Coordinates of C-alpha atoms in Angstrom, one line a residue:
M25 CA -51.6 46.5 -56.0
F26 CA -49.9 43.7 -58.1
T27 CA -48.2 41.1 -56.0
T28 CA -46.8 37.6 -56.3
T29 CA -49.1 35.2 -54.5
I30 CA -49.0 31.5 -53.9
S31 CA -51.7 29.0 -54.5
A32 CA -51.7 25.5 -53.3
S33 CA -53.0 22.0 -54.1
F34 CA -54.2 21.0 -50.6
S35 CA -57.6 20.9 -48.8
P36 CA -58.5 24.2 -47.2
T37 CA -56.9 23.6 -43.8
G38 CA -54.8 20.6 -44.4
M39 CA -56.1 19.1 -41.2
K40 CA -57.3 15.7 -42.3
N41 CA -54.5 13.7 -40.7
T42 CA -55.0 12.0 -37.3
S43 CA -52.8 14.4 -35.4
N44 CA -54.9 17.4 -36.6
R45 CA -51.7 19.2 -37.6
Q46 CA -51.3 20.9 -41.0
S47 CA -49.8 18.9 -43.8
P48 CA -47.1 20.8 -45.8
P49 CA -48.8 22.3 -48.9
V50 CA -47.4 22.2 -52.4
F51 CA -47.1 25.7 -53.7
R52 CA -47.1 27.3 -57.1
V53 CA -46.6 30.9 -57.9
S54 CA -49.0 33.2 -59.8
M55 CA -49.9 36.9 -60.1
Q56 CA -52.7 38.3 -58.0
V57 CA -54.2 41.8 -57.6
F58 CA -55.2 43.1 -54.2
P59 CA -57.5 46.0 -53.8
P60 CA -55.5 49.2 -53.1
F61 CA -57.3 49.9 -49.7
L62 CA -55.8 46.7 -48.1
P63 CA -52.8 47.3 -45.9
K64 CA -49.5 46.6 -47.5
E65 CA -48.9 43.9 -44.8
M66 CA -51.3 41.7 -46.9
E67 CA -48.2 40.9 -48.9
K68 CA -46.7 39.1 -45.9
V69 CA -49.6 36.7 -45.6
K70 CA -48.7 33.2 -47.0
D71 CA -52.1 31.5 -46.8
P72 CA -53.2 31.1 -50.4
F73 CA -56.9 31.0 -49.5
A74 CA -56.6 34.2 -47.6
R75 CA -54.8 35.8 -50.5
R76 CA -57.3 34.6 -53.0
L77 CA -60.3 35.9 -51.0
A78 CA -58.5 39.2 -50.3
S79 CA -58.2 39.8 -54.0
R80 CA -62.1 39.6 -54.2
I81 CA -62.8 42.2 -51.4
E82 CA -64.4 45.3 -52.7
R83 CA -66.2 48.4 -51.3
L84 CA -69.8 49.2 -52.0
P85 CA -71.5 52.5 -51.0
V86 CA -74.0 52.2 -48.0
E87 CA -75.8 55.2 -46.7
L88 CA -76.6 55.0 -43.0
S89 CA -80.0 56.3 -42.0
I90 CA -78.8 57.3 -38.5
S91 CA -75.9 59.5 -39.4
K92 CA -76.5 60.1 -43.1
N93 CA -72.9 59.1 -43.7
C94 CA -72.2 57.2 -46.9
I95 CA -69.8 54.4 -46.0
M96 CA -67.8 52.5 -48.7
S97 CA -68.4 49.2 -47.1
S98 CA -66.1 46.2 -47.6
C99 CA -67.5 42.8 -48.6
V100 CA -67.0 39.8 -50.8
K101 CA -69.8 39.6 -53.4
P102 CA -71.1 36.3 -54.7
V103 CA -69.9 34.7 -57.9
I104 CA -73.3 32.9 -58.1
Q105 CA -76.7 34.5 -58.1
N106 CA -79.9 32.5 -57.9
T107 CA -83.5 32.8 -56.8
A108 CA -83.0 31.0 -53.5
N109 CA -82.4 33.0 -50.3
P110 CA -78.7 33.9 -50.1
L111 CA -76.2 33.0 -47.4
V112 CA -74.8 36.1 -45.7
L113 CA -71.6 35.5 -43.6
L114 CA -70.7 37.8 -40.7
H115 CA -67.5 37.5 -38.7
G116 CA -66.5 37.5 -35.0
F117 CA -65.4 40.3 -32.7
D118 CA -62.7 42.6 -34.2
S119 CA -62.3 40.5 -37.3
S120 CA -63.0 40.6 -41.0
C121 CA -64.5 38.7 -43.9
L122 CA -61.2 36.9 -44.3
E123 CA -62.4 34.5 -41.6
W124 CA -64.3 32.8 -44.4
R125 CA -61.3 32.1 -46.6
Y126 CA -61.8 28.4 -46.5
T127 CA -65.6 27.9 -46.1
L128 CA -66.9 30.6 -48.6
P129 CA -65.3 28.9 -51.6
L130 CA -66.8 25.6 -50.6
L131 CA -70.3 27.1 -50.2
E132 CA -69.9 28.6 -53.6
Q133 CA -68.8 25.3 -55.1
A134 CA -72.0 23.8 -53.5
G135 CA -74.0 26.3 -55.6
Y136 CA -75.0 28.9 -53.0
E137 CA -75.2 32.6 -53.5
T138 CA -72.8 33.7 -50.7
W139 CA -72.0 37.1 -49.4
A140 CA -69.3 37.9 -46.8
I141 CA -69.8 41.3 -45.1
D142 CA -67.6 43.3 -42.8
I143 CA -69.4 44.6 -39.7
L144 CA -69.2 48.3 -39.4
G145 CA -66.1 49.4 -37.4
W146 CA -64.2 46.2 -38.3
G147 CA -62.9 44.8 -41.5
F148 CA -61.8 47.0 -44.4
S149 CA -64.5 49.6 -44.9
D150 CA -63.5 53.2 -45.5
L151 CA -64.3 54.9 -42.2
E152 CA -62.4 58.1 -42.8
K153 CA -65.5 60.0 -41.9
L154 CA -66.0 57.9 -38.8
P155 CA -69.7 57.2 -37.9
L156 CA -70.7 56.0 -34.5
C157 CA -69.7 52.3 -34.2
N158 CA -72.2 51.3 -31.5
V159 CA -74.7 48.5 -31.7
E160 CA -77.4 50.7 -33.3
S161 CA -75.0 51.9 -36.0
K162 CA -73.8 48.4 -36.7
R163 CA -77.4 47.2 -37.0
D164 CA -78.3 50.1 -39.3
H165 CA -75.3 49.5 -41.5
L166 CA -76.2 45.8 -42.0
Y167 CA -79.8 46.7 -42.7
Q168 CA -78.9 49.4 -45.2
F169 CA -76.5 47.0 -46.9
W170 CA -79.2 44.3 -47.1
K171 CA -81.8 46.8 -48.4
S172 CA -79.4 48.2 -51.1
Y173 CA -77.9 44.9 -52.4
I174 CA -79.5 41.8 -51.1
R175 CA -83.2 42.6 -50.8
R176 CA -84.3 39.0 -50.0
P177 CA -84.6 37.1 -46.7
M178 CA -81.2 35.7 -46.0
L179 CA -79.7 32.9 -44.1
L180 CA -77.6 34.9 -41.7
V181 CA -74.5 33.2 -40.4
G182 CA -72.9 34.6 -37.2
P183 CA -69.7 33.1 -35.6
S184 CA -68.7 34.1 -32.1
L185 CA -69.8 37.7 -31.4
G186 CA -71.3 37.7 -34.9
A187 CA -74.0 35.4 -33.4
A188 CA -75.0 38.3 -31.1
V189 CA -75.0 40.6 -34.2
A190 CA -77.2 38.1 -36.0
I191 CA -79.7 37.7 -33.1
D192 CA -79.9 41.5 -32.6
F193 CA -80.5 42.0 -36.3
A194 CA -83.1 39.2 -36.6
I195 CA -85.1 40.7 -33.6
N196 CA -85.1 44.2 -35.2
H197 CA -85.4 43.3 -38.8
P198 CA -87.2 39.9 -39.0
E199 CA -88.3 40.5 -42.6
A200 CA -84.7 40.4 -43.7
V201 CA -83.9 37.0 -42.1
D202 CA -85.0 33.6 -43.2
K203 CA -82.9 31.4 -41.0
L204 CA -80.0 31.7 -38.6
I205 CA -76.8 29.8 -38.3
L206 CA -74.8 30.5 -35.1
I207 CA -71.3 29.2 -34.7
D208 CA -69.7 29.0 -31.2
A209 CA -72.0 31.8 -30.3
S210 CA -70.9 34.5 -27.9
V211 CA -74.4 35.6 -26.8
Y212 CA -74.3 35.5 -23.0
A213 CA -71.8 38.2 -22.3
E214 CA -73.2 41.4 -20.9
G215 CA -71.8 43.7 -23.5
T216 CA -68.3 45.2 -22.9
G217 CA -69.0 45.3 -19.2
S218 CA -66.6 47.4 -17.1
L219 CA -64.7 48.3 -20.3
S220 CA -67.5 50.7 -21.2
R221 CA -66.6 52.8 -18.1
L222 CA -63.0 53.3 -18.9
P223 CA -61.7 56.9 -19.5
K224 CA -61.0 57.4 -23.2
S225 CA -57.2 57.7 -22.6
V226 CA -57.2 54.3 -20.9
A227 CA -59.5 52.8 -23.5
Y228 CA -57.1 53.8 -26.3
A229 CA -54.2 52.3 -24.4
A230 CA -56.2 49.1 -24.0
V231 CA -57.0 48.8 -27.7
S232 CA -53.4 49.5 -28.5
V233 CA -52.6 46.3 -26.6
L234 CA -55.5 44.5 -28.3
K235 CA -53.9 44.8 -31.7
S236 CA -50.3 43.9 -30.5
L237 CA -48.8 40.9 -32.3
P238 CA -47.9 39.0 -29.1
L239 CA -51.5 39.2 -27.7
R240 CA -53.0 38.3 -31.0
L241 CA -50.7 35.4 -31.4
F242 CA -51.7 34.1 -28.0
A243 CA -55.4 34.6 -28.8
T244 CA -54.9 32.7 -32.1
Y245 CA -53.2 29.8 -30.2
L246 CA -56.3 29.6 -27.9
T247 CA -58.9 30.0 -30.6
Y248 CA -57.7 27.0 -32.8
N249 CA -56.9 23.4 -32.1
S250 CA -53.4 22.2 -32.6
L251 CA -51.8 24.7 -34.9
S252 CA -48.1 24.7 -35.9
F253 CA -46.3 27.9 -35.0
D254 CA -45.9 29.0 -38.6
T255 CA -49.6 28.6 -39.3
C256 CA -50.5 30.3 -36.0
L257 CA -48.3 33.3 -36.9
D258 CA -49.7 33.5 -40.4
W259 CA -53.3 33.3 -39.2
T260 CA -52.5 36.0 -36.6
R261 CA -51.3 38.3 -39.4
I262 CA -54.6 37.7 -41.2
G263 CA -56.6 38.3 -38.1
R264 CA -55.0 41.7 -37.3
L265 CA -54.8 43.1 -40.9
H266 CA -57.7 45.4 -40.4
C267 CA -56.2 46.8 -37.1
I268 CA -53.6 48.6 -39.2
L269 CA -56.2 50.9 -40.8
D270 CA -56.1 54.4 -39.5
W271 CA -59.6 54.5 -38.0
W272 CA -59.5 51.1 -36.2
D273 CA -58.5 52.5 -32.8
E274 CA -61.2 55.1 -32.7
A275 CA -63.9 52.7 -34.0
T276 CA -63.0 50.1 -31.4
V277 CA -62.9 52.6 -28.5
D278 CA -66.3 53.9 -29.6
F279 CA -67.7 50.3 -29.6
M280 CA -66.1 49.6 -26.3
N281 CA -67.5 52.7 -24.6
S282 CA -71.0 52.2 -26.1
G283 CA -71.5 49.0 -24.0
G284 CA -71.5 46.5 -26.8
Y285 CA -74.0 43.7 -27.5
N286 CA -76.2 42.3 -24.7
V287 CA -78.7 39.9 -26.3
T288 CA -79.3 37.4 -23.6
A289 CA -82.9 38.6 -23.0
Q290 CA -83.7 38.4 -26.7
I291 CA -82.7 34.8 -27.3
R292 CA -86.1 33.2 -26.5
Q293 CA -87.8 35.7 -28.8
I294 CA -86.0 34.2 -31.9
L295 CA -88.5 32.0 -33.7
K296 CA -86.4 31.6 -36.9
K297 CA -85.3 28.1 -37.7
T298 CA -81.7 28.0 -36.3
L299 CA -78.7 25.8 -36.7
I300 CA -76.1 25.9 -33.9
I301 CA -72.6 24.7 -34.7
W302 CA -70.0 24.2 -31.9
G303 CA -66.4 23.1 -31.7
E304 CA -66.1 20.7 -28.9
D305 CA -62.6 21.9 -28.0
D306 CA -63.6 25.5 -27.8
Q307 CA -61.2 27.2 -25.3
I308 CA -62.9 30.6 -25.6
I309 CA -66.6 29.7 -24.8
D310 CA -67.7 26.6 -22.9
S311 CA -69.6 24.2 -25.1
K312 CA -72.2 23.9 -22.3
L313 CA -73.3 27.4 -23.4
G314 CA -74.0 25.9 -26.8
V315 CA -76.3 23.3 -25.2
Q316 CA -77.9 26.1 -23.1
L317 CA -78.5 28.2 -26.3
H318 CA -80.1 25.1 -28.0
C319 CA -82.5 24.8 -25.0
E320 CA -83.5 28.4 -25.1
L321 CA -84.1 28.8 -28.8
P322 CA -87.6 27.5 -29.6
N323 CA -86.7 26.3 -33.1
A324 CA -83.1 25.1 -33.1
M325 CA -80.9 22.1 -33.7
I326 CA -77.3 21.7 -32.5
R327 CA -74.3 20.0 -34.0
Q328 CA -71.0 19.7 -32.2
I329 CA -67.7 19.1 -34.0
P330 CA -65.0 17.0 -32.3
N331 CA -61.4 18.0 -32.3
C332 CA -62.3 21.6 -33.2
G333 CA -61.8 24.9 -31.5
H334 CA -63.7 28.3 -31.4
Y335 CA -63.8 28.9 -35.2
P336 CA -65.0 25.7 -37.0
H337 CA -65.5 27.6 -40.3
V338 CA -61.7 28.1 -40.3
E339 CA -60.6 24.7 -38.8
K340 CA -63.2 22.4 -40.3
P341 CA -64.6 24.1 -43.4
D342 CA -65.6 20.9 -45.1
V343 CA -67.6 19.8 -42.0
V344 CA -69.2 23.2 -41.6
T345 CA -70.1 23.4 -45.3
K346 CA -71.8 20.0 -45.1
L347 CA -73.8 21.0 -42.0
I348 CA -74.9 24.2 -43.6
R349 CA -75.8 22.3 -46.8
D350 CA -77.8 19.7 -44.8
F351 CA -79.6 22.5 -42.9
I352 CA -80.6 24.3 -46.1
E353 CA -81.7 21.1 -47.8
S354 CA -83.8 20.0 -44.9
E355 CA -86.3 22.8 -45.7
N356 CA -89.4 20.7 -45.0
T357 CA -87.9 18.4 -42.4
P358 CA -89.0 19.0 -38.8
L359 CA -86.1 19.7 -36.5
P360 CA -85.2 16.7 -34.2
V361 CA -86.5 16.9 -30.7
F362 CA -84.0 16.0 -27.9
S363 CA -85.3 14.3 -24.8
K364 CA -82.6 15.7 -22.5
P365 CA -81.3 19.2 -22.4
E366 CA -77.7 18.0 -22.1
E367 CA -78.0 15.6 -25.1
K368 CA -75.8 16.6 -28.0
V369 CA -75.1 15.4 -31.5
L370 CA -71.5 14.9 -32.6
V371 CA -70.4 15.4 -36.2
R372 CA -67.5 13.2 -37.1
Q373 CA -64.8 14.5 -39.4
L374 CA -65.4 13.9 -43.1
E375 CA -63.1 11.4 -44.5

């Protein structure tokens, strides 16, 4: 798919002014190729970083051990390969690897081998032969992907519900995980709750509302801190792109009816060195839960980012990149011990 795209000469989110609002970018026009499996609505997206990352998405074959289905699985492969353990970026609930449009390039610039993987049932994988999209299948898909293409202990990064995915995976496949990085972690919900008991007809009606533009626009407004309307609309388009794929409804209903992730009881079993990152202005999950998570994880440190909402890797990619880099480079440094459970460390915006 050949399209005209725009690239820009501004920092990833343009949020370095004191008002936290985006500065107007300076655009230039160039040609870009999107993979043919992306929805044609990708052409409406203006964000140059999303467009650039979208052009890198590809599908790799992954054979599930549970169902024996071979899934052409969407991901962004690294441009750098090295001997160190790679970073593997997951995404949040009902999202895609495009979440990492700002932070992934910065991690690559810092010299890290970085993968962004779409969780089974979300993102842009080919699910024409739809497998089960419950927790067990999602875990199996990630493991088979790791076993086929990565094959080294990874630094697994999970934002929002992706943190529950990461914890569940680390418990079941500890050999595949070196360290964890959890961002505004959604790990205290009891799965999908009452939604798992909905009749299928009602569940399909519910997911139809879930992908509606007005609801997604409102969710984007709550998720991020101080967005202009134009940016909010564009980020909403990015966030719902995968919902347009034919199998999205069925995959989402299947996940909903399966009960979803419930990892609360597993948190204290995680012995991996863990970095917790939290946006102080998160309107989705109370930052007190970040402090609770820090207290319950035996080997964790926490960093909170001021003037930042639920997805710091989108709003503050430079800060998140620095935190990840510092975490990786402190390999032999003991984690700090906090004297009070409520004590927190604030990370000021980079100048």
